[in-house]
Amino acid sequence: MVHGKGFKSRGKSLKKQIIIDTALTVFHRKGYRSATLDDVAHELGLTRPAIYHYVSSKEDLLSQIYIQAMEKFFNIIYEIPAMELTPPEKLRLFISRHLNNVVIENLAMFSVFFSEENQLGKQEFETIQVEKRKFSKVIENIINDGMKQGFFRQVNARLQANAIIGMTNWLYRWYKPEQSVFHPDEIVEQFTSLVEKGLMKTVSESDIVVDAEYMDVHATKLRTKSQIMQELKASVHKTASLINELENYPDTA
Amino acid sequence: MVHGKGFKSRGKSLKKQIIIDTALTVFHRKGYRSATLDDVAHELGLTRPAIYHYVSSKEDLLSQIYIQAMEKFFNIIYEIPAMELTPPEKLRLFISRHLNNVVIENLAMFSVFFSEENQLGKQEFETIQVEKRKFSKVIENIINDGMKQGFFRQVNARLQANAIIGMTNWLYRWYKPEQSVFHPDEIVEQFTSLVEKGLMKTVSESDIVVDAEYMDVHATKLRTKSQIMQELKASVHKTASLINELENYPDTA
């Protein structure tokens, strides 16, 4: 009995929302197929007939959960392409928004979302598939733009998008908010750095000089003088070791 | 009726295996909870009583599937740590083995493995969790070794292991062998390159000179003279642009 006490004093639309939230908890705990409307009613301290004023069936509840999940998961991602940001910044924002979305408060919703889609009606199932492809396309386009603009090395954008989606979505399988030793920010940072470094061109991969300069200008923003100094030392060292390598290269002519 | 014809002529242990394989197909298609032993028998052109000679229950079939899945998925990963390979090579082998395992022929098994573990008995469920932690630890140790030996930058090995496992496991959600435009080798290559570049130190991050030299020696193996020349040009360019940047740095002293 989670919401029992406050339920009766709420307005109709809020009551419906409380029922949906409770159904989400019950479906997450018992699995959709094992859960009944009686379980949902019991959790609320209500009878099943009382629930029928607000929802028509268990299937209806699942539909409502999916509609709300789509709004939560997809809309804040669909905003990203139109933003005034570079592709690497967009990618970082995607990972941060998507992970926080999953981690911070929607773990149960996300888990039901990925576990029960086969229980949806045909048409709703298809709607979800269309949205998932659209979601995937957002990241694919960011990666494609990043390649065109010289930030990212040449990769297969679709496969890399799948890798990134997999890495972030999988969180719902291992992240336990109540037990985790990791702060959500740390997870975002670790995942973002893996992807950024994994996709970014290294300087020696920049085939066009203007790209390298563009990147340098962007990279500069956050660096102190001593960091640039450190990088210069490393660069001189690298240059020297390359000359050394060429000097010792077997003479095959 | 998949195996109907050949079934009767087989030996007992092969018959049992045919039943397990058929159950896997049925569980994958219908979901474990919706599937019945009658469905499995029907698929084989047998009666349910005939199946009872080989397996005691639907739960028994699920157990058998999990036992075989553990052998398939985990054992070839557990071999990796003892191999005479560098940590980056081990990581590459892990991704390749794990993806091929999932992609090439065990997609149905993997899908059941990840969808139905809540249907297992308490003890079996616990066994699976222990194995999953052990599996995860293999990658975590490879990343830790890679950091100690100067190949990888400093990361949180556990979170990176989770990222890599998520990226590879998620394949079972999107890969459709019969429709895919991607060859499994291409998936392995794209995922491996993301992870390798994501974890590898860049030269400017090498804090110890001997590490940088060690990496240079390793990186050298595959390069031609003209590639080194290209890299040298890029390195000189980078050095020059860093000097330029320092020259223009605002004088705050």
mmCIF file of N, CA, C and O in Angstrom, chain A residues 73-161:
data_model
loop_
_atom_site.group_PDB
_atom_site.id
_atom_site.type_symbol
_atom_site.label_atom_id
_atom_site.label_comp_id
_atom_site.label_asym_id
_atom_site.label_seq_id
_atom_site.Cartn_x
_atom_site.Cartn_y
_atom_site.Cartn_z
ATOM 1 N N PHE A 73 12.063 9.277 -22.543
ATOM 2 C CA PHE A 73 13.356 8.848 -23.092
ATOM 3 C C PHE A 73 13.699 9.545 -24.397
ATOM 4 O O PHE A 73 14.858 9.847 -24.657
ATOM 5 N N PHE A 74 12.695 9.764 -25.237
ATOM 6 C CA PHE A 74 13.003 10.191 -26.599
ATOM 7 C C PHE A 74 13.009 11.703 -26.785
ATOM 8 O O PHE A 74 13.877 12.235 -27.466
ATOM 9 N N ASN A 75 12.043 12.390 -26.184
ATOM 10 C CA ASN A 75 11.917 13.818 -26.496
ATOM 11 C C ASN A 75 13.163 14.636 -26.158
ATOM 12 O O ASN A 75 13.560 15.493 -26.936
ATOM 13 N N ILE A 76 13.778 14.353 -25.001
ATOM 14 C CA ILE A 76 14.964 15.157 -24.657
ATOM 15 C C ILE A 76 16.153 14.807 -25.552
ATOM 16 O O ILE A 76 17.112 15.551 -25.631
ATOM 17 N N ILE A 77 16.081 13.682 -26.228
ATOM 18 C CA ILE A 77 17.139 13.339 -27.190
ATOM 19 C C ILE A 77 16.859 14.027 -28.532
ATOM 20 O O ILE A 77 17.780 14.533 -29.182
ATOM 21 N N TYR A 78 15.593 14.075 -28.913
ATOM 22 C CA TYR A 78 15.240 14.694 -30.196
ATOM 23 C C TYR A 78 15.549 16.201 -30.232
ATOM 24 O O TYR A 78 15.623 16.789 -31.311
ATOM 25 N N GLU A 79 15.693 16.812 -29.059
ATOM 26 C CA GLU A 79 16.039 18.235 -29.022
ATOM 27 C C GLU A 79 17.488 18.499 -29.434
ATOM 28 O O GLU A 79 17.833 19.602 -29.853
ATOM 29 N N ILE A 80 18.327 17.490 -29.262
ATOM 30 C CA ILE A 80 19.779 17.719 -29.389
ATOM 31 C C ILE A 80 20.227 18.173 -30.781
ATOM 32 O O ILE A 80 21.010 19.123 -30.884
ATOM 33 N N PRO A 81 19.745 17.535 -31.882
ATOM 34 C CA PRO A 81 20.295 17.903 -33.198
ATOM 35 C C PRO A 81 20.226 19.389 -33.514
ATOM 36 O O PRO A 81 21.142 19.930 -34.139
ATOM 37 N N ALA A 82 19.148 20.087 -33.104
ATOM 38 C CA ALA A 82 18.977 21.494 -33.472
ATOM 39 C C ALA A 82 19.826 22.445 -32.628
ATOM 40 O O ALA A 82 19.865 23.647 -32.877
ATOM 41 N N MET A 83 20.522 21.922 -31.627
ATOM 42 C CA MET A 83 21.281 22.807 -30.729
ATOM 43 C C MET A 83 22.555 23.334 -31.390
ATOM 44 O O MET A 83 23.131 22.703 -32.257
ATOM 45 N N GLU A 84 22.975 24.499 -30.931
ATOM 46 C CA GLU A 84 24.193 25.130 -31.455
ATOM 47 C C GLU A 84 25.410 24.527 -30.765
ATOM 48 O O GLU A 84 26.061 25.174 -29.941
ATOM 49 N N LEU A 85 25.728 23.305 -31.123
ATOM 50 C CA LEU A 85 26.847 22.617 -30.481
ATOM 51 C C LEU A 85 27.648 21.870 -31.549
ATOM 52 O O LEU A 85 27.107 21.523 -32.599
ATOM 53 N N THR A 86 28.903 21.588 -31.264
ATOM 54 C CA THR A 86 29.698 20.760 -32.180
ATOM 55 C C THR A 86 29.258 19.306 -32.015
ATOM 56 O O THR A 86 28.691 18.945 -30.978
ATOM 57 N N PRO A 87 29.535 18.455 -32.996
ATOM 58 C CA PRO A 87 29.168 17.044 -32.856
ATOM 59 C C PRO A 87 29.725 16.377 -31.584
ATOM 60 O O PRO A 87 28.979 15.663 -30.919
ATOM 61 N N PRO A 88 30.998 16.623 -31.204
ATOM 62 C CA PRO A 88 31.444 15.995 -29.947
ATOM 63 C C PRO A 88 30.648 16.488 -28.745
ATOM 64 O O PRO A 88 30.356 15.707 -27.833
ATOM 65 N N GLU A 89 30.270 17.765 -28.742
ATOM 66 C CA GLU A 89 29.474 18.279 -27.633
ATOM 67 C C GLU A 89 28.081 17.646 -27.619
ATOM 68 O O GLU A 89 27.531 17.339 -26.564
ATOM 69 N N LYS A 90 27.526 17.462 -28.811
ATOM 70 C CA LYS A 90 26.210 16.813 -28.903
ATOM 71 C C LYS A 90 26.263 15.370 -28.404
ATOM 72 O O LYS A 90 25.355 14.899 -27.727
ATOM 73 N N LEU A 91 27.338 14.680 -28.765
ATOM 74 C CA LEU A 91 27.493 13.279 -28.345
ATOM 75 C C LEU A 91 27.583 13.199 -26.819
ATOM 76 O O LEU A 91 26.964 12.350 -26.188
ATOM 77 N N ARG A 92 28.355 14.114 -26.253
ATOM 78 C CA ARG A 92 28.502 14.177 -24.794
ATOM 79 C C ARG A 92 27.142 14.443 -24.134
ATOM 80 O O ARG A 92 26.781 13.806 -23.150
ATOM 81 N N LEU A 93 26.385 15.354 -24.710
ATOM 82 C CA LEU A 93 25.069 15.681 -24.163
ATOM 83 C C LEU A 93 24.126 14.483 -24.274
ATOM 84 O O LEU A 93 23.358 14.185 -23.354
ATOM 85 N N PHE A 94 24.211 13.786 -25.402
ATOM 86 C CA PHE A 94 23.383 12.592 -25.553
ATOM 87 C C PHE A 94 23.675 11.588 -24.443
ATOM 88 O O PHE A 94 22.755 11.097 -23.775
ATOM 89 N N ILE A 95 24.944 11.262 -24.260
ATOM 90 C CA ILE A 95 25.296 10.243 -23.257
ATOM 91 C C ILE A 95 24.859 10.700 -21.865
ATOM 92 O O ILE A 95 24.275 9.933 -21.100
ATOM 93 N N SER A 96 25.106 11.948 -21.569
ATOM 94 C CA SER A 96 24.756 12.463 -20.258
ATOM 95 C C SER A 96 23.234 12.429 -20.024
ATOM 96 O O SER A 96 22.763 11.951 -18.991
ATOM 97 N N ARG A 97 22.467 12.918 -21.004
ATOM 98 C CA ARG A 97 21.009 12.922 -20.834
ATOM 99 C C ARG A 97 20.443 11.508 -20.752
ATOM 100 O O ARG A 97 19.600 11.217 -19.918
ATOM 101 N N HIS A 98 20.920 10.665 -21.635
ATOM 102 C CA HIS A 98 20.349 9.312 -21.690
ATOM 103 C C HIS A 98 20.707 8.520 -20.420
ATOM 104 O O HIS A 98 19.843 7.877 -19.824
ATOM 105 N N LEU A 99 21.951 8.616 -19.982
ATOM 106 C CA LEU A 99 22.348 7.893 -18.765
ATOM 107 C C LEU A 99 21.636 8.445 -17.530
ATOM 108 O O LEU A 99 21.137 7.679 -16.714
ATOM 109 N N ASN A 100 21.575 9.747 -17.413
ATOM 110 C CA ASN A 100 20.904 10.326 -16.252
ATOM 111 C C ASN A 100 19.433 9.958 -16.212
ATOM 112 O O ASN A 100 18.877 9.689 -15.149
ATOM 113 N N ASN A 101 18.847 9.959 -17.395
ATOM 114 C CA ASN A 101 17.463 9.570 -17.542
ATOM 115 C C ASN A 101 17.213 8.173 -16.991
ATOM 116 O O ASN A 101 16.245 7.908 -16.285
ATOM 117 N N VAL A 102 18.127 7.263 -17.348
ATOM 118 C CA VAL A 102 17.997 5.880 -16.903
ATOM 119 C C VAL A 102 18.372 5.751 -15.436
ATOM 120 O O VAL A 102 17.674 5.122 -14.651
ATOM 121 N N VAL A 103 19.502 6.361 -15.089
ATOM 122 C CA VAL A 103 20.057 6.150 -13.757
ATOM 123 C C VAL A 103 19.243 6.828 -12.675
ATOM 124 O O VAL A 103 18.872 6.235 -11.684
ATOM 125 N N ILE A 104 18.938 8.104 -12.890
ATOM 126 C CA ILE A 104 18.501 8.881 -11.741
ATOM 127 C C ILE A 104 17.122 8.507 -11.245
ATOM 128 O O ILE A 104 16.922 8.298 -10.067
ATOM 129 N N GLU A 105 16.145 8.411 -12.150
ATOM 130 C CA GLU A 105 14.858 8.065 -11.551
ATOM 131 C C GLU A 105 13.958 7.144 -12.363
ATOM 132 O O GLU A 105 12.880 6.805 -11.910
ATOM 133 N N ASN A 106 14.398 6.764 -13.546
ATOM 134 C CA ASN A 106 13.483 5.975 -14.367
ATOM 135 C C ASN A 106 13.925 4.534 -14.594
ATOM 136 O O ASN A 106 13.574 3.927 -15.594
ATOM 137 N N LEU A 107 14.705 3.995 -13.666
ATOM 138 C CA LEU A 107 15.239 2.652 -13.847
ATOM 139 C C LEU A 107 14.119 1.624 -14.019
ATOM 140 O O LEU A 107 14.182 0.772 -14.907
ATOM 141 N N ALA A 108 13.075 1.700 -13.193
ATOM 142 C CA ALA A 108 11.969 0.739 -13.285
ATOM 143 C C ALA A 108 11.251 0.876 -14.625
ATOM 144 O O ALA A 108 10.957 -0.123 -15.291
ATOM 145 N N MET A 109 11.019 2.122 -15.041
ATOM 146 C CA MET A 109 10.330 2.362 -16.307
ATOM 147 C C MET A 109 11.150 1.830 -17.481
ATOM 148 O O MET A 109 10.636 1.186 -18.391
ATOM 149 N N PHE A 110 12.427 2.078 -17.424
ATOM 150 C CA PHE A 110 13.316 1.645 -18.490
ATOM 151 C C PHE A 110 13.355 0.126 -18.567
ATOM 152 O O PHE A 110 13.383 -0.467 -19.636
ATOM 153 N N SER A 111 13.370 -0.495 -17.404
ATOM 154 C CA SER A 111 13.436 -1.945 -17.330
ATOM 155 C C SER A 111 12.165 -2.576 -17.917
ATOM 156 O O SER A 111 12.235 -3.519 -18.713
ATOM 157 N N VAL A 112 10.999 -2.037 -17.543
ATOM 158 C CA VAL A 112 9.742 -2.525 -18.115
ATOM 159 C C VAL A 112 9.732 -2.260 -19.626
ATOM 160 O O VAL A 112 9.362 -3.125 -20.416
ATOM 161 N N PHE A 113 10.180 -1.066 -20.010
ATOM 162 C CA PHE A 113 10.221 -0.675 -21.420
ATOM 163 C C PHE A 113 10.974 -1.707 -22.260
ATOM 164 O O PHE A 113 10.555 -2.051 -23.358
ATOM 165 N N PHE A 114 12.085 -2.201 -21.756
ATOM 166 C CA PHE A 114 12.887 -3.137 -22.538
ATOM 167 C C PHE A 114 12.495 -4.590 -22.366
ATOM 168 O O PHE A 114 12.896 -5.439 -23.148
ATOM 169 N N SER A 115 11.716 -4.875 -21.324
ATOM 170 C CA SER A 115 11.393 -6.282 -21.063
ATOM 171 C C SER A 115 10.054 -6.697 -21.646
ATOM 172 O O SER A 115 9.848 -7.878 -21.916
ATOM 173 N N GLU A 116 9.149 -5.765 -21.818
ATOM 174 C CA GLU A 116 7.765 -6.160 -22.084
ATOM 175 C C GLU A 116 7.234 -5.734 -23.447
ATOM 176 O O GLU A 116 6.035 -5.816 -23.691
ATOM 177 N N GLU A 117 8.100 -5.287 -24.349
ATOM 178 C CA GLU A 117 7.551 -4.770 -25.607
ATOM 179 C C GLU A 117 6.833 -5.844 -26.417
ATOM 180 O O GLU A 117 5.918 -5.535 -27.175
ATOM 181 N N ASN A 118 7.205 -7.101 -26.219
ATOM 182 C CA ASN A 118 6.494 -8.170 -26.927
ATOM 183 C C ASN A 118 5.065 -8.372 -26.429
ATOM 184 O O ASN A 118 4.282 -9.083 -27.053
ATOM 185 N N GLN A 119 4.755 -7.761 -25.299
ATOM 186 C CA GLN A 119 3.401 -7.871 -24.747
ATOM 187 C C GLN A 119 2.471 -6.798 -25.307
ATOM 188 O O GLN A 119 1.275 -6.813 -25.033
ATOM 189 N N LEU A 120 3.021 -5.865 -26.063
ATOM 190 C CA LEU A 120 2.191 -4.796 -26.638
ATOM 191 C C LEU A 120 1.395 -5.311 -27.820
ATOM 192 O O LEU A 120 1.771 -6.305 -28.445
ATOM 193 N N GLY A 121 0.338 -4.607 -28.152
ATOM 194 C CA GLY A 121 -0.389 -4.903 -29.379
ATOM 195 C C GLY A 121 0.487 -4.601 -30.579
ATOM 196 O O GLY A 121 1.486 -3.886 -30.467
ATOM 197 N N LYS A 122 0.098 -5.166 -31.737
ATOM 198 C CA LYS A 122 0.920 -5.067 -32.944
ATOM 199 C C LYS A 122 1.242 -3.618 -33.308
ATOM 200 O O LYS A 122 2.379 -3.268 -33.603
ATOM 201 N N GLN A 123 0.193 -2.776 -33.271
ATOM 202 C CA GLN A 123 0.378 -1.399 -33.712
ATOM 203 C C GLN A 123 1.300 -0.625 -32.761
ATOM 204 O O GLN A 123 2.189 0.119 -33.202
ATOM 205 N N GLU A 124 1.085 -0.820 -31.459
ATOM 206 C CA GLU A 124 1.936 -0.135 -30.484
ATOM 207 C C GLU A 124 3.383 -0.631 -30.575
ATOM 208 O O GLU A 124 4.322 0.149 -30.465
ATOM 209 N N PHE A 125 3.519 -1.928 -30.783
ATOM 210 C CA PHE A 125 4.861 -2.491 -30.939
ATOM 211 C C PHE A 125 5.576 -1.805 -32.102
ATOM 212 O O PHE A 125 6.730 -1.399 -31.995
ATOM 213 N N GLU A 126 4.847 -1.634 -33.214
ATOM 214 C CA GLU A 126 5.445 -0.996 -34.394
ATOM 215 C C GLU A 126 5.826 0.464 -34.123
ATOM 216 O O GLU A 126 6.884 0.935 -34.555
ATOM 217 N N THR A 127 4.949 1.167 -33.391
ATOM 218 C CA THR A 127 5.250 2.556 -33.027
ATOM 219 C C THR A 127 6.575 2.644 -32.266
ATOM 220 O O THR A 127 7.406 3.510 -32.529
ATOM 221 N N ILE A 128 6.746 1.716 -31.317
ATOM 222 C CA ILE A 128 7.987 1.707 -30.526
ATOM 223 C C ILE A 128 9.200 1.464 -31.432
ATOM 224 O O ILE A 128 10.244 2.102 -31.273
ATOM 225 N N GLN A 129 9.052 0.547 -32.379
ATOM 226 C CA GLN A 129 10.186 0.250 -33.268
ATOM 227 C C GLN A 129 10.562 1.480 -34.095
ATOM 228 O O GLN A 129 11.741 1.775 -34.300
ATOM 229 N N VAL A 130 9.531 2.212 -34.561
ATOM 230 C CA VAL A 130 9.793 3.423 -35.346
ATOM 231 C C VAL A 130 10.547 4.451 -34.500
ATOM 232 O O VAL A 130 11.537 5.042 -34.937
ATOM 233 N N GLU A 131 10.099 4.631 -33.259
ATOM 234 C CA GLU A 131 10.760 5.601 -32.382
ATOM 235 C C GLU A 131 12.198 5.184 -32.070
ATOM 236 O O GLU A 131 13.092 6.013 -32.014
ATOM 237 N N LYS A 132 12.405 3.895 -31.868
ATOM 238 C CA LYS A 132 13.757 3.427 -31.559
ATOM 239 C C LYS A 132 14.702 3.672 -32.735
ATOM 240 O O LYS A 132 15.865 4.033 -32.545
ATOM 241 N N ARG A 133 14.171 3.481 -33.945
ATOM 242 C CA ARG A 133 15.023 3.755 -35.121
ATOM 243 C C ARG A 133 15.332 5.254 -35.225
ATOM 244 O O ARG A 133 16.443 5.643 -35.574
ATOM 245 N N LYS A 134 14.341 6.076 -34.898
ATOM 246 C CA LYS A 134 14.528 7.535 -34.953
ATOM 247 C C LYS A 134 15.579 7.965 -33.911
ATOM 248 O O LYS A 134 16.462 8.785 -34.197
ATOM 249 N N PHE A 135 15.469 7.392 -32.733
ATOM 250 C CA PHE A 135 16.418 7.643 -31.641
ATOM 251 C C PHE A 135 17.835 7.281 -32.091
ATOM 252 O O PHE A 135 18.785 8.046 -31.936
ATOM 253 N N SER A 136 17.965 6.109 -32.667
ATOM 254 C CA SER A 136 19.248 5.608 -33.133
ATOM 255 C C SER A 136 19.823 6.523 -34.221
ATOM 256 O O SER A 136 21.023 6.802 -34.270
ATOM 257 N N LYS A 137 18.932 7.001 -35.076
ATOM 258 C CA LYS A 137 19.321 7.875 -36.192
ATOM 259 C C LYS A 137 19.907 9.198 -35.681
ATOM 260 O O LYS A 137 20.783 9.776 -36.331
ATOM 261 N N VAL A 138 19.424 9.688 -34.554
ATOM 262 C CA VAL A 138 19.965 10.922 -33.981
ATOM 263 C C VAL A 138 21.470 10.777 -33.735
ATOM 264 O O VAL A 138 22.271 11.624 -34.132
ATOM 265 N N ILE A 139 21.845 9.677 -33.109
ATOM 266 C CA ILE A 139 23.267 9.475 -32.791
ATOM 267 C C ILE A 139 24.065 9.220 -34.060
ATOM 268 O O ILE A 139 25.179 9.716 -34.226
ATOM 269 N N GLU A 140 23.475 8.438 -34.950
ATOM 270 C CA GLU A 140 24.132 8.152 -36.227
ATOM 271 C C GLU A 140 24.446 9.460 -36.966
ATOM 272 O O GLU A 140 25.552 9.637 -37.482
ATOM 273 N N ASN A 141 23.483 10.371 -36.991
ATOM 274 C CA ASN A 141 23.696 11.649 -37.672
ATOM 275 C C ASN A 141 24.766 12.500 -36.998
ATOM 276 O O ASN A 141 25.550 13.166 -37.676
ATOM 277 N N ILE A 142 24.784 12.475 -35.667
ATOM 278 C CA ILE A 142 25.817 13.229 -34.946
ATOM 279 C C ILE A 142 27.199 12.688 -35.332
ATOM 280 O O ILE A 142 28.134 13.453 -35.601
ATOM 281 N N ILE A 143 27.311 11.368 -35.382
ATOM 282 C CA ILE A 143 28.615 10.771 -35.735
ATOM 283 C C ILE A 143 28.974 11.115 -37.181
ATOM 284 O O ILE A 143 30.117 11.482 -37.479
ATOM 285 N N ASN A 144 28.000 11.029 -38.089
ATOM 286 C CA ASN A 144 28.259 11.393 -39.488
ATOM 287 C C ASN A 144 28.702 12.847 -39.620
ATOM 288 O O ASN A 144 29.672 13.145 -40.328
ATOM 289 N N ASP A 145 28.006 13.758 -38.922
ATOM 290 C CA ASP A 145 28.404 15.171 -38.954
ATOM 291 C C ASP A 145 29.824 15.344 -38.403
ATOM 292 O O ASP A 145 30.615 16.111 -38.934
ATOM 293 N N GLY A 146 30.095 14.618 -37.318
ATOM 294 C CA GLY A 146 31.427 14.707 -36.701
ATOM 295 C C GLY A 146 32.527 14.245 -37.638
ATOM 296 O O GLY A 146 33.643 14.770 -37.609
ATOM 297 N N MET A 147 32.229 13.272 -38.479
ATOM 298 C CA MET A 147 33.226 12.821 -39.466
ATOM 299 C C MET A 147 33.405 13.873 -40.552
ATOM 300 O O MET A 147 34.516 14.224 -40.911
ATOM 301 N N LYS A 148 32.258 14.382 -41.061
ATOM 302 C CA LYS A 148 32.314 15.395 -42.132
ATOM 303 C C LYS A 148 33.080 16.630 -41.689
ATOM 304 O O LYS A 148 33.828 17.215 -42.456
ATOM 305 N N GLN A 149 32.874 17.034 -40.436
ATOM 306 C CA GLN A 149 33.506 18.260 -39.947
ATOM 307 C C GLN A 149 34.923 18.015 -39.418
ATOM 308 O O GLN A 149 35.551 18.927 -38.883
ATOM 309 N N GLY A 150 35.405 16.801 -39.545
ATOM 310 C CA GLY A 150 36.802 16.532 -39.200
ATOM 311 C C GLY A 150 37.081 16.275 -37.728
ATOM 312 O O GLY A 150 38.229 16.225 -37.311
ATOM 313 N N PHE A 151 36.047 16.106 -36.918
ATOM 314 C CA PHE A 151 36.280 15.800 -35.509
ATOM 315 C C PHE A 151 36.555 14.312 -35.290
ATOM 316 O O PHE A 151 37.401 13.943 -34.493
ATOM 317 N N PHE A 152 35.770 13.498 -35.975
ATOM 318 C CA PHE A 152 35.853 12.052 -35.749
ATOM 319 C C PHE A 152 36.571 11.371 -36.905
ATOM 320 O O PHE A 152 36.492 11.815 -38.051
ATOM 321 N N ARG A 153 37.237 10.268 -36.585
ATOM 322 C CA ARG A 153 37.848 9.462 -37.633
ATOM 323 C C ARG A 153 36.740 8.764 -38.446
ATOM 324 O O ARG A 153 35.577 8.769 -38.046
ATOM 325 N N GLN A 154 37.110 8.156 -39.555
ATOM 326 C CA GLN A 154 36.126 7.481 -40.402
ATOM 327 C C GLN A 154 35.700 6.163 -39.749
ATOM 328 O O GLN A 154 36.514 5.266 -39.553
ATOM 329 N N VAL A 155 34.427 6.077 -39.412
ATOM 330 C CA VAL A 155 33.892 4.857 -38.795
ATOM 331 C C VAL A 155 32.573 4.504 -39.474
ATOM 332 O O VAL A 155 32.062 5.264 -40.274
ATOM 333 N N ASN A 156 32.034 3.360 -39.136
ATOM 334 C CA ASN A 156 30.679 3.033 -39.557
ATOM 335 C C ASN A 156 29.722 3.621 -38.510
ATOM 336 O O ASN A 156 29.613 3.110 -37.390
ATOM 337 N N ALA A 157 29.047 4.696 -38.910
ATOM 338 C CA ALA A 157 28.250 5.463 -37.936
ATOM 339 C C ALA A 157 27.139 4.620 -37.311
ATOM 340 O O ALA A 157 26.837 4.754 -36.127
ATOM 341 N N ARG A 158 26.554 3.745 -38.108
ATOM 342 C CA ARG A 158 25.438 2.954 -37.589
ATOM 343 C C ARG A 158 25.912 1.953 -36.540
ATOM 344 O O ARG A 158 25.276 1.794 -35.490
ATOM 345 N N LEU A 159 27.035 1.293 -36.810
ATOM 346 C CA LEU A 159 27.557 0.337 -35.829
ATOM 347 C C LEU A 159 28.029 1.056 -34.565
ATOM 348 O O LEU A 159 27.830 0.565 -33.449
ATOM 349 N N GLN A 160 28.651 2.209 -34.737
ATOM 350 C CA GLN A 160 29.112 2.951 -33.552
ATOM 351 C C GLN A 160 27.912 3.439 -32.735
ATOM 352 O O GLN A 160 27.954 3.430 -31.508
ATOM 353 N N ALA A 161 26.845 3.844 -33.430
ATOM 354 C CA ALA A 161 25.636 4.246 -32.707
ATOM 355 C C ALA A 161 25.089 3.070 -31.899
ATOM 356 O O ALA A 161 24.724 3.218 -30.731
#
